[in-house]
Amino acid sequence: LGELQARHVPSRRIRREMFGPPVNISQSPGWPVGIEEDHHVTVSVVDGPSISARAGTPLLNTFEQAGLAPPSQCRSGECSMCRVRVMKGRVFQPAGIPLRQSDHQLGYVHCCVSYPVEDLEILMEARR
């Protein structure tokens, strides 16, 4: 970024690719007041295990640490490959995640950039 700015490239012409979740998610606009990143909740997977999840860790990372392997690719909320359905509970997603309106209405989230802020029930659908 610094090199481009030093060469007087206008900021509106600079694009960045991001791979991975934001650092310090609790500092993101809209993070729920009173929820610490170290707060733990229970995530129950339909027809699967119940696991403990840290609010400051993306659900995808939590699933992988528990031995579950939902499909994923970009890890930044762009590809929607990792989407899961939140049946009960609430997650935080940072602004700018491109979620289809139908997914939003039906409770689907991109688990790579979704942070559990309440106990959850999650449906992971098999992908072919």
GROMACS .gro file of C-alpha atoms in nm:
model
  128
    1LEU     CA    1   0.000   0.000   0.000
    2GLY     CA    2   0.277   0.241   0.091
    3GLU     CA    3   0.451   0.190  -0.244
    4LEU     CA    4   0.135   0.272  -0.435
    5GLN     CA    5   0.071   0.582  -0.228
    6ALA     CA    6   0.433   0.693  -0.274
    7ARG     CA    7   0.373   0.670  -0.648
    8HIS     CA    8   0.061   0.888  -0.610
    9VAL     CA    9  -0.188   0.618  -0.708
   10PRO     CA   10  -0.532   0.749  -0.599
   11SER     CA   11  -0.673   0.545  -0.308
   12ARG     CA   12  -0.995   0.487  -0.505
   13ARG     CA   13  -0.789   0.283  -0.754
   14ILE     CA   14  -0.621   0.063  -0.493
   15ARG     CA   15  -0.785  -0.273  -0.428
   16ARG     CA   16  -0.692  -0.522  -0.158
   17GLU     CA   17  -0.763  -0.889  -0.122
   18MET     CA   18  -0.815  -1.019   0.226
   19PHE     CA   19  -0.789  -1.383   0.319
   20GLY     CA   20  -0.894  -1.467   0.669
   21PRO     CA   21  -1.102  -1.317   0.945
   22PRO     CA   22  -1.048  -0.969   1.087
   23VAL     CA   23  -0.799  -0.930   1.370
   24ASN     CA   24  -0.954  -0.817   1.703
   25ILE     CA   25  -1.311  -0.878   1.590
   26SER     CA   26  -1.451  -0.715   1.905
   27GLN     CA   27  -1.318  -0.382   1.777
   28SER     CA   28  -1.535  -0.407   1.464
   29PRO     CA   29  -1.835  -0.174   1.435
   30GLY     CA   30  -2.149  -0.346   1.560
   31TRP     CA   31  -1.979  -0.598   1.788
   32PRO     CA   32  -2.232  -0.669   2.067
   33VAL     CA   33  -2.179  -0.464   2.380
   34GLY     CA   34  -2.090  -0.674   2.682
   35ILE     CA   35  -1.959  -0.973   2.487
   36GLU     CA   36  -1.589  -1.039   2.539
   37GLU     CA   37  -1.389  -1.232   2.279
   38ASP     CA   38  -1.312  -1.497   2.544
   39HIS     CA   39  -1.683  -1.554   2.618
   40HIS     CA   40  -1.775  -1.919   2.550
   41VAL     CA   41  -2.103  -2.054   2.414
   42THR     CA   42  -2.230  -2.398   2.314
   43VAL     CA   43  -2.272  -2.479   1.947
   44SER     CA   44  -2.495  -2.778   1.877
   45VAL     CA   45  -2.464  -2.920   1.527
   46VAL     CA   46  -2.783  -3.089   1.402
   47ASP     CA   47  -2.709  -3.464   1.383
   48GLY     CA   48  -2.361  -3.392   1.518
   49PRO     CA   49  -2.177  -3.297   1.834
   50SER     CA   50  -2.222  -3.007   2.074
   51ILE     CA   51  -1.900  -2.811   2.107
   52SER     CA   52  -1.772  -2.518   2.308
   53ALA     CA   53  -1.702  -2.208   2.101
   54ARG     CA   54  -1.515  -1.888   2.182
   55ALA     CA   55  -1.697  -1.569   2.074
   56GLY     CA   56  -1.380  -1.421   1.925
   57THR     CA   57  -1.306  -1.723   1.704
   58PRO     CA   58  -1.480  -1.777   1.369
   59LEU     CA   59  -1.716  -2.073   1.365
   60LEU     CA   60  -1.518  -2.238   1.084
   61ASN     CA   61  -1.205  -2.248   1.302
   62THR     CA   62  -1.408  -2.389   1.592
   63PHE     CA   63  -1.559  -2.660   1.369
   64GLU     CA   64  -1.216  -2.757   1.238
   65GLN     CA   65  -1.070  -2.773   1.591
   66ALA     CA   66  -1.355  -3.011   1.683
   67GLY     CA   67  -1.275  -3.240   1.388
   68LEU     CA   68  -1.560  -3.122   1.168
   69ALA     CA   69  -1.474  -3.026   0.812
   70PRO     CA   70  -1.725  -2.797   0.644
   71PRO     CA   71  -1.613  -2.704   0.294
   72SER     CA   72  -1.427  -2.375   0.274
   73GLN     CA   73  -1.211  -2.183   0.036
   74CYS     CA   74  -1.156  -1.808   0.079
   75ARG     CA   75  -1.189  -1.779   0.460
   76SER     CA   76  -1.296  -1.415   0.423
   77GLY     CA   77  -1.671  -1.446   0.357
   78GLU     CA   78  -1.650  -1.400  -0.017
   79CYS     CA   79  -1.712  -1.740  -0.175
   80SER     CA   80  -2.007  -1.869   0.039
   81MET     CA   81  -1.866  -2.221   0.020
   82CYS     CA   82  -1.867  -2.252   0.400
   83ARG     CA   83  -2.224  -2.139   0.457
   84VAL     CA   84  -2.420  -2.302   0.737
   85ARG     CA   85  -2.771  -2.238   0.865
   86VAL     CA   86  -2.826  -2.089   1.209
   87MET     CA   87  -3.139  -2.261   1.340
   88LYS     CA   88  -3.126  -2.102   1.687
   89GLY     CA   89  -2.911  -1.833   1.842
   90ARG     CA   90  -2.719  -1.537   1.706
   91VAL     CA   91  -2.383  -1.476   1.543
   92PHE     CA   92  -2.193  -1.158   1.466
   93GLN     CA   93  -2.070  -1.097   1.112
   94PRO     CA   94  -1.858  -0.791   1.033
   95ALA     CA   95  -1.993  -0.535   0.788
   96GLY     CA   96  -1.934  -0.595   0.421
   97ILE     CA   97  -1.992  -0.970   0.406
   98PRO     CA   98  -2.167  -1.035   0.072
   99LEU     CA   99  -2.461  -1.245   0.188
  100ARG     CA  100  -2.746  -1.314  -0.054
  101GLN     CA  101  -3.079  -1.172   0.060
  102SER     CA  102  -3.237  -1.519   0.052
  103ASP     CA  103  -2.955  -1.656   0.269
  104HIS     CA  104  -3.005  -1.375   0.518
  105GLN     CA  105  -3.380  -1.440   0.531
  106LEU     CA  106  -3.332  -1.815   0.582
  107GLY     CA  107  -3.058  -1.784   0.846
  108TYR     CA  108  -2.755  -1.885   0.642
  109VAL     CA  109  -2.417  -1.738   0.736
  110HIS     CA  110  -2.062  -1.777   0.616
  111CYS     CA  111  -1.906  -1.962   0.909
  112CYS     CA  112  -1.554  -1.840   0.823
  113VAL     CA  113  -1.654  -1.487   0.932
  114SER     CA  114  -1.934  -1.565   1.180
  115TYR     CA  115  -1.870  -1.530   1.550
  116PRO     CA  116  -2.097  -1.700   1.805
  117VAL     CA  117  -2.240  -1.457   2.058
  118GLU     CA  118  -2.514  -1.688   2.194
  119ASP     CA  119  -2.565  -2.062   2.223
  120LEU     CA  120  -2.631  -2.190   1.871
  121GLU     CA  121  -2.797  -2.471   1.684
  122ILE     CA  122  -2.633  -2.511   1.342
  123LEU     CA  123  -2.734  -2.710   1.037
  124MET     CA  124  -2.443  -2.813   0.817
  125GLU     CA  125  -2.577  -2.932   0.486
  126ALA     CA  126  -2.386  -3.190   0.286
  127ARG     CA  127  -2.235  -3.049  -0.033
  128ARG     CA  128  -2.179  -3.255  -0.345
   0.00000   0.00000   0.00000
